[in-house]
Short mmCIF file of C-alpha atoms and ligand atoms in Angstrom, two decimals:
data_model
loop_
_atom_site.label_atom_id
_atom_site.label_comp_id
_atom_site.label_asym_id
_atom_site.label_seq_id
_atom_site.Cartn_x
_atom_site.Cartn_y
_atom_site.Cartn_z
CA MET Z 1 12.01 -9.34 -1.20
CA LYS Z 2 10.90 -11.40 1.81
CA ASN Z 3 7.21 -12.20 2.36
CA LEU Z 4 5.93 -10.50 -0.77
CA LYS Z 5 3.44 -12.60 -2.65
CA LEU Z 6 0.79 -10.49 -4.37
CA ALA Z 7 2.83 -7.27 -4.69
CA ALA Z 8 5.99 -8.92 -6.00
CA ARG Z 9 7.12 -8.12 -9.53
CA GLU Z 10 6.81 -11.73 -10.64
CA ALA Z 11 3.29 -12.19 -9.21
CA ARG Z 12 1.60 -10.69 -12.28
CA SER Z 13 2.09 -8.47 -15.32
CA ARG Z 14 2.25 -4.71 -14.69
CA THR Z 15 -0.88 -3.37 -13.02
CA VAL Z 16 -2.86 -0.66 -14.78
CA VAL Z 17 -5.50 0.84 -12.49
CA ASN Z 18 -8.69 2.33 -13.86
CA ALA Z 19 -9.39 5.43 -11.76
CA GLY Z 20 -12.80 6.68 -12.83
CA GLY Z 21 -11.87 6.19 -16.50
CA VAL Z 22 -8.24 7.35 -16.19
CA GLU Z 23 -5.57 4.67 -16.55
CA ILE Z 24 -2.76 4.76 -14.00
CA GLY Z 25 0.26 2.62 -14.84
CA ARG Z 26 0.50 3.53 -18.50
CA GLY Z 27 1.56 7.03 -19.57
CA PHE Z 28 1.96 9.92 -17.12
CA VAL Z 29 -1.07 10.95 -15.07
CA ILE Z 30 -1.44 14.31 -13.29
CA MET Z 31 -3.41 14.54 -10.04
CA ALA Z 32 -3.80 18.15 -8.94
CA GLY Z 33 -5.88 20.33 -6.67
CA PRO Z 34 -5.86 21.93 -3.25
CA CYS Z 35 -4.40 20.35 -0.14
CA ALA Z 36 -7.76 20.77 1.59
CA VAL Z 37 -11.28 21.40 0.37
CA GLU Z 38 -12.03 24.79 1.98
CA SER Z 39 -15.14 25.97 0.15
CA GLU Z 40 -17.11 25.22 -2.98
CA GLU Z 41 -15.77 28.34 -4.67
CA GLN Z 42 -12.11 27.49 -3.94
CA THR Z 43 -12.42 23.84 -4.98
CA VAL Z 44 -14.44 24.41 -8.14
CA GLN Z 45 -12.08 27.22 -9.20
CA ALA Z 46 -9.05 24.96 -8.62
CA ALA Z 47 -10.74 22.05 -10.40
CA ARG Z 48 -11.61 24.12 -13.47
CA ALA Z 49 -8.10 25.56 -13.66
CA VAL Z 50 -6.27 22.22 -13.32
CA LYS Z 51 -8.60 20.63 -15.83
CA ALA Z 52 -7.95 23.45 -18.33
CA ALA Z 53 -4.20 23.01 -17.80
CA GLY Z 54 -4.50 19.30 -18.65
CA ALA Z 55 -4.73 17.53 -15.27
CA ASP Z 56 -6.38 14.08 -15.26
CA ILE Z 57 -7.57 13.72 -11.66
CA LEU Z 58 -8.71 16.21 -8.99
CA ARG Z 59 -7.19 15.94 -5.52
CA GLY Z 60 -8.55 17.53 -2.37
CA GLY Z 61 -8.70 16.53 1.29
CA ALA Z 62 -11.96 16.51 3.21
CA PHE Z 63 -10.29 14.80 6.19
CA LYS Z 64 -6.92 16.32 7.00
CA PRO Z 65 -4.34 14.51 9.17
CA ARG Z 66 -2.87 17.59 10.88
CA THR Z 67 0.15 17.63 13.18
CA SER Z 68 -1.71 19.93 15.59
CA PRO Z 69 -5.21 19.08 16.84
CA TYR Z 70 -5.96 22.83 16.76
CA ALA Z 71 -5.25 23.16 13.02
CA PHE Z 72 -8.01 22.99 10.37
CA GLN Z 73 -9.11 19.36 10.22
CA GLY Z 74 -11.07 19.49 6.96
CA LEU Z 75 -14.76 19.88 6.16
CA GLY Z 76 -15.55 16.15 6.38
CA MET Z 77 -18.82 15.14 4.75
CA ALA Z 78 -19.43 18.69 3.46
CA GLY Z 79 -16.01 18.55 1.78
CA LEU Z 80 -16.88 15.31 0.00
CA LYS Z 81 -20.07 16.90 -1.35
CA ILE Z 82 -18.02 19.84 -2.66
CA LEU Z 83 -15.64 17.41 -4.38
CA ALA Z 84 -18.63 15.75 -6.01
CA THR Z 85 -19.80 19.15 -7.31
CA ALA Z 86 -16.31 19.94 -8.67
CA ALA Z 87 -16.14 16.52 -10.30
CA ALA Z 88 -19.53 17.00 -11.93
CA GLU Z 89 -18.52 20.46 -13.24
CA THR Z 90 -15.24 19.29 -14.74
CA GLY Z 91 -15.65 15.57 -15.42
CA LEU Z 92 -12.47 14.91 -13.41
CA PRO Z 93 -12.30 11.79 -11.24
CA VAL Z 94 -11.52 12.50 -7.57
CA ILE Z 95 -8.85 11.24 -5.19
CA THR Z 96 -9.35 11.97 -1.50
CA GLU Z 97 -7.87 10.75 1.77
CA VAL Z 98 -9.68 8.51 4.22
CA LEU Z 99 -8.39 8.54 7.80
CA ASP Z 100 -10.71 6.25 9.69
CA PRO Z 101 -11.70 2.64 8.91
CA ARG Z 102 -15.26 3.51 9.96
CA ASP Z 103 -15.51 6.06 7.14
CA VAL Z 104 -14.20 3.93 4.27
CA GLU Z 105 -17.54 2.69 2.99
CA TRP Z 106 -19.17 6.07 2.57
CA VAL Z 107 -15.99 7.96 1.50
CA ALA Z 108 -15.73 5.34 -1.26
CA GLU Z 109 -19.10 6.54 -2.58
CA TYR Z 110 -17.53 9.95 -3.33
CA ALA Z 111 -13.97 8.96 -4.24
CA ASP Z 112 -12.71 7.44 -7.47
CA VAL Z 113 -9.45 6.70 -5.62
CA LEU Z 114 -9.07 6.36 -1.84
CA GLN Z 115 -5.85 7.90 -0.54
CA ILE Z 116 -3.98 6.51 2.46
CA GLY Z 117 -1.64 9.18 3.81
CA THR Z 118 1.92 8.80 5.02
CA ARG Z 119 0.85 8.81 8.68
CA ASN Z 120 -1.48 5.88 8.14
CA MET Z 121 0.71 3.71 5.94
CA GLN Z 122 0.94 1.07 8.65
CA ASN Z 123 -2.59 1.46 10.03
CA PHE Z 124 -3.35 -2.18 9.34
CA SER Z 125 -7.07 -2.07 10.16
CA LEU Z 126 -7.48 0.85 7.73
CA LEU Z 127 -5.47 -1.03 5.08
CA LYS Z 128 -7.68 -4.10 5.45
CA GLU Z 129 -10.81 -1.97 5.25
CA VAL Z 130 -9.75 -0.26 1.99
CA GLY Z 131 -8.70 -3.69 0.76
CA ARG Z 132 -12.38 -4.64 0.99
CA ALA Z 133 -13.56 -1.46 -0.78
CA ARG Z 134 -14.38 -1.59 -4.44
CA LYS Z 135 -12.34 1.48 -5.34
CA PRO Z 136 -8.64 1.85 -6.20
CA VAL Z 137 -6.34 2.82 -3.34
CA MET Z 138 -3.29 5.09 -3.47
CA LEU Z 139 -0.91 4.16 -0.65
CA LYS Z 140 1.55 6.90 0.24
CA ARG Z 141 4.94 5.92 1.59
CA GLY Z 142 5.27 6.25 5.35
CA MET Z 143 7.74 9.03 6.10
CA TYR Z 144 9.97 6.55 7.97
CA ALA Z 145 9.23 3.48 5.89
CA THR Z 146 11.59 1.29 3.91
CA LEU Z 147 10.51 -0.03 0.52
CA GLU Z 148 10.01 -3.44 2.09
CA GLU Z 149 7.72 -2.10 4.82
CA TRP Z 150 5.79 -0.08 2.23
CA LEU Z 151 5.31 -3.04 -0.10
CA ASN Z 152 4.15 -5.18 2.81
CA CYS Z 153 1.43 -2.59 3.44
CA ALA Z 154 0.36 -2.86 -0.20
CA GLU Z 155 0.27 -6.61 0.41
CA TYR Z 156 -2.32 -6.07 3.19
CA ILE Z 157 -4.63 -4.27 0.75
CA LEU Z 158 -4.11 -6.77 -2.08
CA GLY Z 159 -4.66 -9.62 0.36
CA GLU Z 160 -8.22 -8.47 1.04
CA GLY Z 161 -9.05 -8.81 -2.65
CA ASN Z 162 -8.48 -5.28 -3.96
CA PRO Z 163 -6.05 -5.51 -6.92
CA ASP Z 164 -6.07 -1.76 -7.66
CA VAL Z 165 -3.22 -0.40 -5.58
CA ILE Z 166 -1.10 2.61 -6.59
CA LEU Z 167 2.05 3.59 -4.66
CA CYS Z 168 2.99 7.23 -4.02
CA GLU Z 169 6.50 8.37 -3.08
CA ARG Z 170 6.08 11.57 -1.01
CA GLY Z 171 9.48 11.96 0.58
CA ILE Z 172 11.06 10.50 3.68
CA ARG Z 173 12.41 12.15 6.84
CA SER Z 174 16.10 12.87 6.75
CA PHE Z 175 18.39 15.22 8.71
CA GLU Z 176 17.82 18.00 6.15
CA PRO Z 177 15.36 20.69 7.27
CA TYR Z 178 15.60 22.93 4.16
CA THR Z 179 13.33 20.56 2.28
CA ARG Z 180 10.29 19.37 4.20
CA ASN Z 181 11.18 15.75 3.43
CA THR Z 182 13.76 14.15 1.15
CA LEU Z 183 12.26 13.00 -2.14
CA ASP Z 184 13.54 9.49 -2.79
CA LEU Z 185 13.46 9.44 -6.58
CA SER Z 186 15.51 6.24 -6.56
CA ALA Z 187 12.41 4.54 -5.14
CA VAL Z 188 10.76 4.84 -8.57
CA PRO Z 189 13.16 2.63 -10.58
CA ALA Z 190 13.73 0.44 -7.50
CA LEU Z 191 9.99 -0.25 -7.25
CA ALA Z 192 9.86 -1.03 -10.97
CA GLU Z 193 12.25 -3.90 -10.17
CA LEU Z 194 10.37 -5.04 -7.07
CA THR Z 195 6.68 -4.71 -7.92
CA HIS Z 196 4.13 -4.59 -10.74
CA LEU Z 197 2.22 -1.74 -9.04
CA PRO Z 198 2.19 1.78 -10.57
CA VAL Z 199 4.17 4.54 -8.82
CA ILE Z 200 3.18 8.22 -8.50
CA VAL Z 201 5.47 10.95 -7.15
CA ASP Z 202 4.28 13.76 -4.87
CA PRO Z 203 6.89 16.53 -5.19
CA THR Z 204 4.72 18.92 -3.13
CA HIS Z 205 4.84 17.18 0.26
CA ALA Z 206 8.33 15.87 -0.51
CA THR Z 207 9.92 19.32 -0.85
CA GLY Z 208 7.51 21.72 0.87
CA ARG Z 209 8.81 24.48 -1.42
CA VAL Z 210 7.15 25.90 -4.50
CA SER Z 211 10.53 26.53 -6.19
CA LEU Z 212 11.49 22.83 -6.03
CA ILE Z 213 8.27 21.33 -7.36
CA ALA Z 214 8.91 21.78 -11.10
CA PRO Z 215 12.48 20.40 -11.09
CA MET Z 216 11.46 17.36 -9.02
CA SER Z 217 8.42 16.82 -11.26
CA ARG Z 218 10.68 16.71 -14.32
CA GLY Z 219 12.91 14.30 -12.42
CA ALA Z 220 9.94 12.06 -11.64
CA LEU Z 221 8.97 11.92 -15.31
CA ALA Z 222 12.55 11.20 -16.36
CA VAL Z 223 13.00 8.28 -13.92
CA GLY Z 224 9.84 6.55 -15.09
CA ALA Z 225 7.10 7.47 -12.60
CA HIS Z 226 3.52 6.89 -13.76
CA GLY Z 227 2.43 10.36 -12.72
CA LEU Z 228 2.41 13.15 -10.18
CA MET Z 229 0.30 14.45 -7.34
CA VAL Z 230 0.66 18.24 -7.02
CA GLU Z 231 -1.05 20.80 -4.78
CA VAL Z 232 -2.58 23.80 -6.55
CA HIS Z 233 -4.55 26.63 -4.90
CA PRO Z 234 -6.30 29.62 -6.53
CA ASN Z 235 -4.83 31.82 -3.77
CA PRO Z 236 -2.00 30.03 -1.92
CA SER Z 237 -1.39 32.80 0.62
CA GLU Z 238 -4.90 32.21 1.97
CA ALA Z 239 -4.74 28.39 1.99
CA LEU Z 240 -5.86 26.83 5.29
CA CYS Z 241 -3.34 24.02 4.92
CA ASP Z 242 0.14 23.71 3.35
CA ALA Z 243 0.11 27.32 2.07
CA LYS Z 244 3.89 27.47 1.49
CA GLN Z 245 3.94 24.59 -0.96
CA ALA Z 246 0.86 25.20 -3.12
CA LEU Z 247 1.38 26.22 -6.75
CA THR Z 248 -0.63 29.11 -8.13
CA ILE Z 249 -2.69 28.36 -11.20
CA ASP Z 250 -0.11 30.22 -13.33
CA LYS Z 251 2.77 28.18 -11.93
CA PHE Z 252 0.81 24.96 -12.48
CA ASN Z 253 0.22 25.96 -16.10
CA SER Z 254 3.93 26.50 -16.66
CA LEU Z 255 4.75 23.18 -14.98
CA MET Z 256 2.35 21.40 -17.36
CA GLY Z 257 4.07 23.09 -20.32
CA GLU Z 258 7.52 22.01 -19.09
CA LEU Z 259 6.32 18.44 -18.65
CA ARG Z 260 4.86 18.37 -22.16
CA SER Z 261 8.20 19.54 -23.63
CA LEU Z 262 10.12 16.95 -21.64
CA GLN Z 263 7.68 14.22 -22.71
CA ALA Z 264 8.11 15.20 -26.36
CA PHE Z 265 11.91 15.19 -25.94
CA MET Z 266 11.83 11.76 -24.29
CA ALA Z 267 9.61 10.34 -27.06
CA GLU Z 268 12.00 11.72 -29.70
CA GLN Z 269 15.02 10.16 -27.97
CA LYS Z 270 13.19 6.87 -27.75
CA SER Z 271 12.29 6.79 -31.42
CA GLU Z 272 15.82 7.83 -32.45
CA ALA Z 273 17.20 5.01 -30.31
CA GLU Z 274 14.78 2.58 -31.94
CA VAL Z 275 15.80 3.69 -35.44
CA ALA Z 276 19.45 3.35 -34.47
CA GLY Z 277 18.49 -0.15 -33.33
C1 PEP Y 301 -1.99 14.85 1.33
O1 PEP Y 301 -1.63 14.43 0.22
O2 PEP Y 301 -3.01 15.51 1.50
C2 PEP Y 301 -1.16 14.55 2.52
C3 PEP Y 301 -1.57 14.83 3.76
O3 PEP Y 301 0.03 13.99 2.21
P1 PEP Y 301 0.99 13.07 3.12
O4 PEP Y 301 0.13 11.99 3.69
O5 PEP Y 301 1.98 12.56 2.11
O6 PEP Y 301 1.62 13.97 4.14
MN1 MN Y 302 -0.99 19.01 1.75
#
């Protein structure tokens, strides 16, 4: 692929990112939690539940990039403090979005992974700023971005000296309104050919529908993703953001069970294939 130097597959061996003690790029990592941090009670309850179900990393937005300026924009600094409390209670590392280059330095003090959202994928000054941060960065795919454009954005971060970049496929805009976006699962094996960076799938923002999250999560595991990012809320009908796509704690528990069975099945197939030689 043109112009790729640091992100290209041949530039180095496969990247494994250390996210607050959790390895991303080896095995299958689960990032889960609410869309937005709304209160200490809601976030700590979600964090405890996802941890008990087997999640590895807590997600939660303190700065929300909302389509409408009148919608809930997140709790900001107070939200980061709540995430720190939830992290301390559960021992889970935290991933949270940063929207503004001016906030990167202090958001990085609270985050184990800095998230760049779809709307900011090509915000080059933000990319350079997180490239100078000493925390891993998860770069979500722009909703209109090609793989080449996306990888060039990763290149901006790597070029500033930050080697810890994770990619996240979160669906792209198509003509289909039934799903919120169209999950491009083919991006996962395609990126394995093009880059050494780990790839996470976000079936929540990709589908916008609770009923589609489990099947697309199983698909992500089957095509070789390095993990998932899933929204979970203790009481989805009261969520201040993305209420229609949040899993209840019960549904998240069943999803984790399904993924464990599929993982066991895949491991069995692999060992049978090895025996068969
Ligand atoms: C999010 O993960 O909180 C989010 C806003 O996702 P996206 O940038 O993919 O829309
Ligand atoms: Mn959301």
